[in-house]
Amino acid sequence: ETGVTQTPRHLVMGMTNKKSLKCEQHLGHNAMYWYKQSAKKPLELMFVYSLEERVENNSVPSRFSPECPNSSHLFLHLHTLQPEDSALYLCASSHNPISSTDTQYFGPGTRLTVL
Amino acid sequence: GQNIDQPTEMTATEGAIVQINCTYQTSGFNGLFWYQQHAGEAPTFLSYNVLDGLEEKGRFSSFLSRSKGYSYLLLKELQMKDSASYLCAVEGGATNKLIFGTGTLLAVQP
């Protein structure tokens, strides 16, 4: 069982669709993250959840809505996206939400294409 | 502002040594990470530096100079499987927030 899993691995959606990305971590970690990775750009932190509470929202548009029902699962709900939202969406987790030196473990990502 | 700089692309030969540089300007500093990311895969942790000096881990070593805002990743005895993107990331503030560079795409040639 890999540490952090994400589904689906690939997603194509229209601008009027509603879809959700799922992340699950099997590492017993307490913090989870959503990142966006666009071509030629750095990984951009979107959201941070610590013990199921959102502790960081990096000025992400409201068309992205995260949900963390428990410490092992993280969702990213998508609606009325734009073509420029096409990117690789990566989930990560770390053990200690307070420690600034904890290694983050990444999932394989969901490749999202918005038509 | 927060800024992480690293070369966009590098090419090296199998069996050789390559050094990937990273410079950073951040409002705070709690450590620097290097990640490896193969195409279509998750970034995987390679190294972490918080004190000045060299950390060696097998064929990979990472160096940090906090006064210069500089780090490098050194890869020895290059193998074809080392072809990947190498991401430099700085922990620059609270809440475990990592700031990433754009990554350096390394191509290892026979």
PDB file of C-alpha atoms in Angstrom:
ATOM      1  CA  GLU A   1       0.000   0.000   0.000  1.00  0.00           C
ATOM      2  CA  THR A   2       1.604   3.238  -1.086  1.00  0.00           C
ATOM      3  CA  GLY A   3       1.717   6.044   1.474  1.00  0.00           C
ATOM      4  CA  VAL A   4      -0.433   8.654  -0.253  1.00  0.00           C
ATOM      5  CA  THR A   5      -2.929   7.747  -2.951  1.00  0.00           C
ATOM      6  CA  GLN A   6      -4.962   9.989  -5.207  1.00  0.00           C
ATOM      7  CA  THR A   7      -7.926   9.317  -7.452  1.00  0.00           C
ATOM      8  CA  PRO A   8      -8.579   9.786 -10.237  1.00  0.00           C
ATOM      9  CA  ARG A   9      -5.151   9.941 -11.844  1.00  0.00           C
ATOM     10  CA  HIS A  10      -6.534  11.736 -14.873  1.00  0.00           C
ATOM     11  CA  LEU A  11      -9.639  13.886 -15.215  1.00  0.00           C
ATOM     12  CA  VAL A  12     -11.091  15.799 -18.139  1.00  0.00           C
ATOM     13  CA  MET A  13     -13.988  18.092 -17.380  1.00  0.00           C
ATOM     14  CA  GLY A  14     -15.991  20.885 -18.943  1.00  0.00           C
ATOM     15  CA  MET A  15     -16.271  24.298 -17.387  1.00  0.00           C
ATOM     16  CA  THR A  16     -19.802  23.607 -16.174  1.00  0.00           C
ATOM     17  CA  ASN A  17     -19.042  20.238 -14.573  1.00  0.00           C
ATOM     18  CA  LYS A  18     -18.690  19.447 -10.888  1.00  0.00           C
ATOM     19  CA  LYS A  19     -16.095  16.895  -9.904  1.00  0.00           C
ATOM     20  CA  SER A  20     -14.070  15.919  -6.839  1.00  0.00           C
ATOM     21  CA  LEU A  21     -10.498  14.829  -6.337  1.00  0.00           C
ATOM     22  CA  LYS A  22      -9.759  12.381  -3.549  1.00  0.00           C
ATOM     23  CA  CYS A  23      -6.629  11.874  -1.493  1.00  0.00           C
ATOM     24  CA  GLU A  24      -5.987   9.224   1.118  1.00  0.00           C
ATOM     25  CA  GLN A  25      -2.906   8.813   3.300  1.00  0.00           C
ATOM     26  CA  HIS A  26      -1.970   5.560   5.009  1.00  0.00           C
ATOM     27  CA  LEU A  27       0.872   6.974   7.090  1.00  0.00           C
ATOM     28  CA  GLY A  28      -0.927   8.025  10.257  1.00  0.00           C
ATOM     29  CA  HIS A  29      -0.112  11.675   9.559  1.00  0.00           C
ATOM     30  CA  ASN A  30      -1.951  14.646  11.033  1.00  0.00           C
ATOM     31  CA  ALA A  31      -1.495  17.256   8.307  1.00  0.00           C
ATOM     32  CA  MET A  32      -2.613  17.175   4.683  1.00  0.00           C
ATOM     33  CA  TYR A  33      -2.023  19.573   1.794  1.00  0.00           C
ATOM     34  CA  TRP A  34      -3.259  20.392  -1.696  1.00  0.00           C
ATOM     35  CA  TYR A  35      -0.763  21.743  -4.229  1.00  0.00           C
ATOM     36  CA  LYS A  36      -1.174  22.849  -7.833  1.00  0.00           C
ATOM     37  CA  GLN A  37       1.642  22.123 -10.286  1.00  0.00           C
ATOM     38  CA  SER A  38       1.458  23.929 -13.626  1.00  0.00           C
ATOM     39  CA  ALA A  39       3.968  23.601 -16.439  1.00  0.00           C
ATOM     40  CA  LYS A  40       7.052  25.767 -15.966  1.00  0.00           C
ATOM     41  CA  LYS A  41       5.796  27.029 -12.601  1.00  0.00           C
ATOM     42  CA  PRO A  42       6.704  26.151  -9.017  1.00  0.00           C
ATOM     43  CA  LEU A  43       4.483  23.952  -6.947  1.00  0.00           C
ATOM     44  CA  GLU A  44       1.839  26.239  -5.454  1.00  0.00           C
ATOM     45  CA  LEU A  45       0.412  25.500  -2.039  1.00  0.00           C
ATOM     46  CA  MET A  46      -3.376  25.748  -2.080  1.00  0.00           C
ATOM     47  CA  PHE A  47      -4.656  24.477   1.264  1.00  0.00           C
ATOM     48  CA  VAL A  48      -3.285  23.042   4.499  1.00  0.00           C
ATOM     49  CA  TYR A  49      -5.301  20.962   6.924  1.00  0.00           C
ATOM     50  CA  SER A  50      -4.049  20.200  10.410  1.00  0.00           C
ATOM     51  CA  LEU A  51      -6.014  17.703  12.468  1.00  0.00           C
ATOM     52  CA  GLU A  52      -8.949  18.130  10.083  1.00  0.00           C
ATOM     53  CA  GLU A  53      -9.032  21.915  10.434  1.00  0.00           C
ATOM     54  CA  ARG A  54      -8.046  24.227   7.601  1.00  0.00           C
ATOM     55  CA  VAL A  55      -5.057  26.281   8.699  1.00  0.00           C
ATOM     56  CA  GLU A  56      -4.012  27.785   5.399  1.00  0.00           C
ATOM     57  CA  ASN A  57      -5.855  29.020   2.345  1.00  0.00           C
ATOM     58  CA  ASN A  58      -3.486  30.577  -0.149  1.00  0.00           C
ATOM     59  CA  SER A  59      -5.933  32.949  -1.821  1.00  0.00           C
ATOM     60  CA  VAL A  60      -7.453  30.124  -3.804  1.00  0.00           C
ATOM     61  CA  PRO A  61     -10.572  30.937  -5.867  1.00  0.00           C
ATOM     62  CA  SER A  62     -13.844  29.704  -4.413  1.00  0.00           C
ATOM     63  CA  ARG A  63     -14.363  27.354  -7.368  1.00  0.00           C
ATOM     64  CA  PHE A  64     -11.950  25.093  -5.448  1.00  0.00           C
ATOM     65  CA  SER A  65     -13.482  23.799  -2.234  1.00  0.00           C
ATOM     66  CA  PRO A  66     -11.502  21.480   0.068  1.00  0.00           C
ATOM     67  CA  GLU A  67     -12.957  19.037   2.548  1.00  0.00           C
ATOM     68  CA  CYS A  68     -11.176  17.006   5.217  1.00  0.00           C
ATOM     69  CA  PRO A  69     -13.625  14.599   6.898  1.00  0.00           C
ATOM     70  CA  ASN A  70     -10.879  12.886   8.910  1.00  0.00           C
ATOM     71  CA  SER A  71      -7.115  12.879   9.193  1.00  0.00           C
ATOM     72  CA  SER A  72      -6.717  10.217   6.493  1.00  0.00           C
ATOM     73  CA  HIS A  73      -8.878  11.704   3.754  1.00  0.00           C
ATOM     74  CA  LEU A  74      -8.807  14.961   1.841  1.00  0.00           C
ATOM     75  CA  PHE A  75     -11.043  16.043  -1.000  1.00  0.00           C
ATOM     76  CA  LEU A  76     -10.919  18.905  -3.468  1.00  0.00           C
ATOM     77  CA  HIS A  77     -14.324  19.744  -4.912  1.00  0.00           C
ATOM     78  CA  LEU A  78     -14.250  21.468  -8.276  1.00  0.00           C
ATOM     79  CA  HIS A  79     -16.988  23.499  -9.961  1.00  0.00           C
ATOM     80  CA  THR A  80     -17.154  25.970 -12.831  1.00  0.00           C
ATOM     81  CA  LEU A  81     -13.441  25.709 -13.482  1.00  0.00           C
ATOM     82  CA  GLN A  82     -11.548  27.643 -16.132  1.00  0.00           C
ATOM     83  CA  PRO A  83      -9.140  26.247 -18.760  1.00  0.00           C
ATOM     84  CA  GLU A  84      -6.236  27.877 -16.886  1.00  0.00           C
ATOM     85  CA  ASP A  85      -7.025  25.584 -13.945  1.00  0.00           C
ATOM     86  CA  SER A  86      -5.676  22.675 -15.990  1.00  0.00           C
ATOM     87  CA  ALA A  87      -2.699  21.352 -14.029  1.00  0.00           C
ATOM     88  CA  LEU A  88      -1.394  18.509 -11.908  1.00  0.00           C
ATOM     89  CA  TYR A  89      -3.008  18.583  -8.469  1.00  0.00           C
ATOM     90  CA  LEU A  90      -0.857  17.013  -5.815  1.00  0.00           C
ATOM     91  CA  CYS A  91      -1.838  15.934  -2.335  1.00  0.00           C
ATOM     92  CA  ALA A  92       0.727  15.597   0.438  1.00  0.00           C
ATOM     93  CA  SER A  93       0.781  14.688   4.108  1.00  0.00           C
ATOM     94  CA  SER A  94       3.137  15.120   7.029  1.00  0.00           C
ATOM     95  CA  HIS A  95       3.255  13.773  10.532  1.00  0.00           C
ATOM     96  CA  ASN A  96       3.299  16.811  12.736  1.00  0.00           C
ATOM     97  CA  PRO A  97       1.239  19.804  11.675  1.00  0.00           C
ATOM     98  CA  ILE A  98       3.117  22.159  13.961  1.00  0.00           C
ATOM     99  CA  SER A  99       6.681  21.158  13.202  1.00  0.00           C
ATOM    100  CA  SER A 100       8.203  23.256  10.465  1.00  0.00           C
ATOM    101  CA  THR A 101      10.746  20.621   9.564  1.00  0.00           C
ATOM    102  CA  ASP A 102       8.520  17.658   8.902  1.00  0.00           C
ATOM    103  CA  THR A 103       8.979  15.952   5.580  1.00  0.00           C
ATOM    104  CA  GLN A 104       5.966  16.025   3.327  1.00  0.00           C
ATOM    105  CA  TYR A 105       5.039  12.882   1.415  1.00  0.00           C
ATOM    106  CA  PHE A 106       3.314  13.364  -1.898  1.00  0.00           C
ATOM    107  CA  GLY A 107       0.715  11.423  -3.799  1.00  0.00           C
ATOM    108  CA  PRO A 108       1.062  10.774  -7.544  1.00  0.00           C
ATOM    109  CA  GLY A 109      -1.293  13.609  -8.436  1.00  0.00           C
ATOM    110  CA  THR A 110      -4.386  14.045 -10.559  1.00  0.00           C
ATOM    111  CA  ARG A 111      -3.789  15.407 -14.052  1.00  0.00           C
ATOM    112  CA  LEU A 112      -6.733  17.748 -14.622  1.00  0.00           C
ATOM    113  CA  THR A 113      -7.722  19.110 -18.019  1.00  0.00           C
ATOM    114  CA  VAL A 114     -10.496  21.686 -18.223  1.00  0.00           C
ATOM    115  CA  LEU A 115     -12.038  22.087 -21.657  1.00  0.00           C
TER     116      LEU A 115
ATOM    117  CA  GLY B   1       9.187  38.572  -1.179  1.00  0.00           C
ATOM    118  CA  GLN B   2       9.764  34.854  -1.453  1.00  0.00           C
ATOM    119  CA  ASN B   3      11.914  33.573  -4.290  1.00  0.00           C
ATOM    120  CA  ILE B   4      13.576  30.262  -5.094  1.00  0.00           C
ATOM    121  CA  ASP B   5      15.853  30.078  -8.143  1.00  0.00           C
ATOM    122  CA  GLN B   6      17.228  26.988  -9.824  1.00  0.00           C
ATOM    123  CA  PRO B   7      18.241  26.234 -13.425  1.00  0.00           C
ATOM    124  CA  THR B   8      15.423  25.075 -15.674  1.00  0.00           C
ATOM    125  CA  GLU B   9      17.275  22.262 -17.394  1.00  0.00           C
ATOM    126  CA  MET B  10      20.572  20.405 -17.184  1.00  0.00           C
ATOM    127  CA  THR B  11      22.164  17.591 -19.151  1.00  0.00           C
ATOM    128  CA  ALA B  12      24.806  15.180 -17.895  1.00  0.00           C
ATOM    129  CA  THR B  13      26.416  11.915 -18.917  1.00  0.00           C
ATOM    130  CA  GLU B  14      25.881   8.522 -17.343  1.00  0.00           C
ATOM    131  CA  GLY B  15      28.547   7.837 -14.729  1.00  0.00           C
ATOM    132  CA  ALA B  16      29.410  11.497 -14.278  1.00  0.00           C
ATOM    133  CA  ILE B  17      28.772  13.941 -11.433  1.00  0.00           C
ATOM    134  CA  VAL B  18      26.273  16.801 -11.636  1.00  0.00           C
ATOM    135  CA  GLN B  19      25.578  19.688  -9.272  1.00  0.00           C
ATOM    136  CA  ILE B  20      22.170  21.375  -9.213  1.00  0.00           C
ATOM    137  CA  ASN B  21      22.191  24.791  -7.571  1.00  0.00           C
ATOM    138  CA  CYS B  22      19.418  26.546  -5.703  1.00  0.00           C
ATOM    139  CA  THR B  23      19.380  30.074  -4.323  1.00  0.00           C
ATOM    140  CA  TYR B  24      16.646  31.413  -2.120  1.00  0.00           C
ATOM    141  CA  GLN B  25      15.325  34.630  -0.641  1.00  0.00           C
ATOM    142  CA  THR B  26      12.633  34.045   1.932  1.00  0.00           C
ATOM    143  CA  SER B  27      11.234  35.968   4.879  1.00  0.00           C
ATOM    144  CA  GLY B  28      12.202  33.157   7.223  1.00  0.00           C
ATOM    145  CA  PHE B  29      14.174  29.934   7.080  1.00  0.00           C
ATOM    146  CA  ASN B  30      13.503  26.689   8.886  1.00  0.00           C
ATOM    147  CA  GLY B  31      15.146  24.287   6.483  1.00  0.00           C
ATOM    148  CA  LEU B  32      15.655  23.361   2.843  1.00  0.00           C
ATOM    149  CA  PHE B  33      14.372  20.248   1.107  1.00  0.00           C
ATOM    150  CA  TRP B  34      15.255  18.549  -2.150  1.00  0.00           C
ATOM    151  CA  TYR B  35      12.683  16.391  -3.896  1.00  0.00           C
ATOM    152  CA  GLN B  36      12.966  14.211  -6.996  1.00  0.00           C
ATOM    153  CA  GLN B  37      10.031  13.986  -9.378  1.00  0.00           C
ATOM    154  CA  HIS B  38       9.904  11.609 -12.329  1.00  0.00           C
ATOM    155  CA  ALA B  39       7.515  12.540 -15.094  1.00  0.00           C
ATOM    156  CA  GLY B  40       3.944  11.741 -14.137  1.00  0.00           C
ATOM    157  CA  GLU B  41       4.897  10.668 -10.627  1.00  0.00           C
ATOM    158  CA  ALA B  42       4.842  12.045  -7.097  1.00  0.00           C
ATOM    159  CA  PRO B  43       7.722  14.148  -5.798  1.00  0.00           C
ATOM    160  CA  THR B  44       9.785  11.988  -3.452  1.00  0.00           C
ATOM    161  CA  PHE B  45      11.896  13.271  -0.582  1.00  0.00           C
ATOM    162  CA  LEU B  46      15.668  13.251  -1.120  1.00  0.00           C
ATOM    163  CA  SER B  47      17.250  15.403   1.563  1.00  0.00           C
ATOM    164  CA  TYR B  48      16.797  18.011   4.241  1.00  0.00           C
ATOM    165  CA  ASN B  49      19.312  20.641   5.421  1.00  0.00           C
ATOM    166  CA  VAL B  50      18.860  23.075   8.265  1.00  0.00           C
ATOM    167  CA  LEU B  51      22.495  23.627   9.344  1.00  0.00           C
ATOM    168  CA  ASP B  52      25.358  24.769   7.126  1.00  0.00           C
ATOM    169  CA  GLY B  53      27.373  22.042   5.532  1.00  0.00           C
ATOM    170  CA  LEU B  54      27.126  18.881   3.511  1.00  0.00           C
ATOM    171  CA  GLU B  55      24.693  16.037   4.112  1.00  0.00           C
ATOM    172  CA  GLU B  56      25.648  12.839   2.323  1.00  0.00           C
ATOM    173  CA  LYS B  57      23.251  10.047   1.532  1.00  0.00           C
ATOM    174  CA  GLY B  58      24.636   7.443  -0.822  1.00  0.00           C
ATOM    175  CA  ARG B  59      25.101   8.830  -4.321  1.00  0.00           C
ATOM    176  CA  PHE B  60      23.259  12.023  -3.382  1.00  0.00           C
ATOM    177  CA  SER B  61      24.603  14.871  -1.243  1.00  0.00           C
ATOM    178  CA  SER B  62      23.082  18.210  -0.367  1.00  0.00           C
ATOM    179  CA  PHE B  63      24.901  21.336   0.774  1.00  0.00           C
ATOM    180  CA  LEU B  64      23.593  24.430   2.518  1.00  0.00           C
ATOM    181  CA  SER B  65      24.992  27.889   3.199  1.00  0.00           C
ATOM    182  CA  ARG B  66      22.430  29.935   5.106  1.00  0.00           C
ATOM    183  CA  SER B  67      24.487  33.134   4.994  1.00  0.00           C
ATOM    184  CA  LYS B  68      24.555  32.957   1.197  1.00  0.00           C
ATOM    185  CA  GLY B  69      20.995  31.679   0.764  1.00  0.00           C
ATOM    186  CA  TYR B  70      22.424  28.852  -1.318  1.00  0.00           C
ATOM    187  CA  SER B  71      22.136  25.112  -1.616  1.00  0.00           C
ATOM    188  CA  TYR B  72      23.176  22.477  -4.088  1.00  0.00           C
ATOM    189  CA  LEU B  73      22.298  18.875  -4.760  1.00  0.00           C
ATOM    190  CA  LEU B  74      25.194  16.716  -5.893  1.00  0.00           C
ATOM    191  CA  LEU B  75      24.510  13.515  -7.773  1.00  0.00           C
ATOM    192  CA  LYS B  76      27.403  11.106  -8.274  1.00  0.00           C
ATOM    193  CA  GLU B  77      27.800   8.089 -10.567  1.00  0.00           C
ATOM    194  CA  LEU B  78      24.811   9.196 -12.574  1.00  0.00           C
ATOM    195  CA  GLN B  79      22.417   6.552 -13.819  1.00  0.00           C
ATOM    196  CA  MET B  80      19.801   6.797 -16.534  1.00  0.00           C
ATOM    197  CA  LYS B  81      17.080   6.465 -13.893  1.00  0.00           C
ATOM    198  CA  ASP B  82      18.282   9.751 -12.357  1.00  0.00           C
ATOM    199  CA  SER B  83      16.671  11.594 -15.269  1.00  0.00           C
ATOM    200  CA  ALA B  84      13.956  13.547 -13.461  1.00  0.00           C
ATOM    201  CA  SER B  85      13.002  16.954 -12.203  1.00  0.00           C
ATOM    202  CA  TYR B  86      14.711  18.048  -8.979  1.00  0.00           C
ATOM    203  CA  LEU B  87      12.748  20.436  -6.784  1.00  0.00           C
ATOM    204  CA  CYS B  88      14.298  22.766  -4.239  1.00  0.00           C
ATOM    205  CA  ALA B  89      11.932  23.859  -1.470  1.00  0.00           C
ATOM    206  CA  VAL B  90      12.397  26.126   1.530  1.00  0.00           C
ATOM    207  CA  GLU B  91      10.422  26.069   4.739  1.00  0.00           C
ATOM    208  CA  GLY B  92      10.148  29.814   5.120  1.00  0.00           C
ATOM    209  CA  GLY B  93       7.475  30.415   7.688  1.00  0.00           C
ATOM    210  CA  ALA B  94       5.011  28.913  10.091  1.00  0.00           C
ATOM    211  CA  THR B  95       2.447  26.143   9.575  1.00  0.00           C
ATOM    212  CA  ASN B  96       4.899  23.911   7.733  1.00  0.00           C
ATOM    213  CA  LYS B  97       4.606  25.924   4.540  1.00  0.00           C
ATOM    214  CA  LEU B  98       7.016  24.906   1.796  1.00  0.00           C
ATOM    215  CA  ILE B  99       8.003  27.331  -0.959  1.00  0.00           C
ATOM    216  CA  PHE B 100       9.089  25.518  -4.101  1.00  0.00           C
ATOM    217  CA  GLY B 101      11.341  26.443  -6.973  1.00  0.00           C
ATOM    218  CA  THR B 102      10.291  25.630 -10.533  1.00  0.00           C
ATOM    219  CA  GLY B 103      12.447  22.515 -10.544  1.00  0.00           C
ATOM    220  CA  THR B 104      15.477  21.524 -12.604  1.00  0.00           C
ATOM    221  CA  LEU B 105      14.846  18.959 -15.319  1.00  0.00           C
ATOM    222  CA  LEU B 106      17.919  16.726 -15.493  1.00  0.00           C
ATOM    223  CA  ALA B 107      18.501  14.585 -18.559  1.00  0.00           C
ATOM    224  CA  VAL B 108      21.099  11.834 -18.191  1.00  0.00           C
ATOM    225  CA  GLN B 109      22.539  10.716 -21.523  1.00  0.00           C
ATOM    226  CA  PRO B 110      24.424   7.486 -22.319  1.00  0.00           C
TER     227      PRO B 110
END
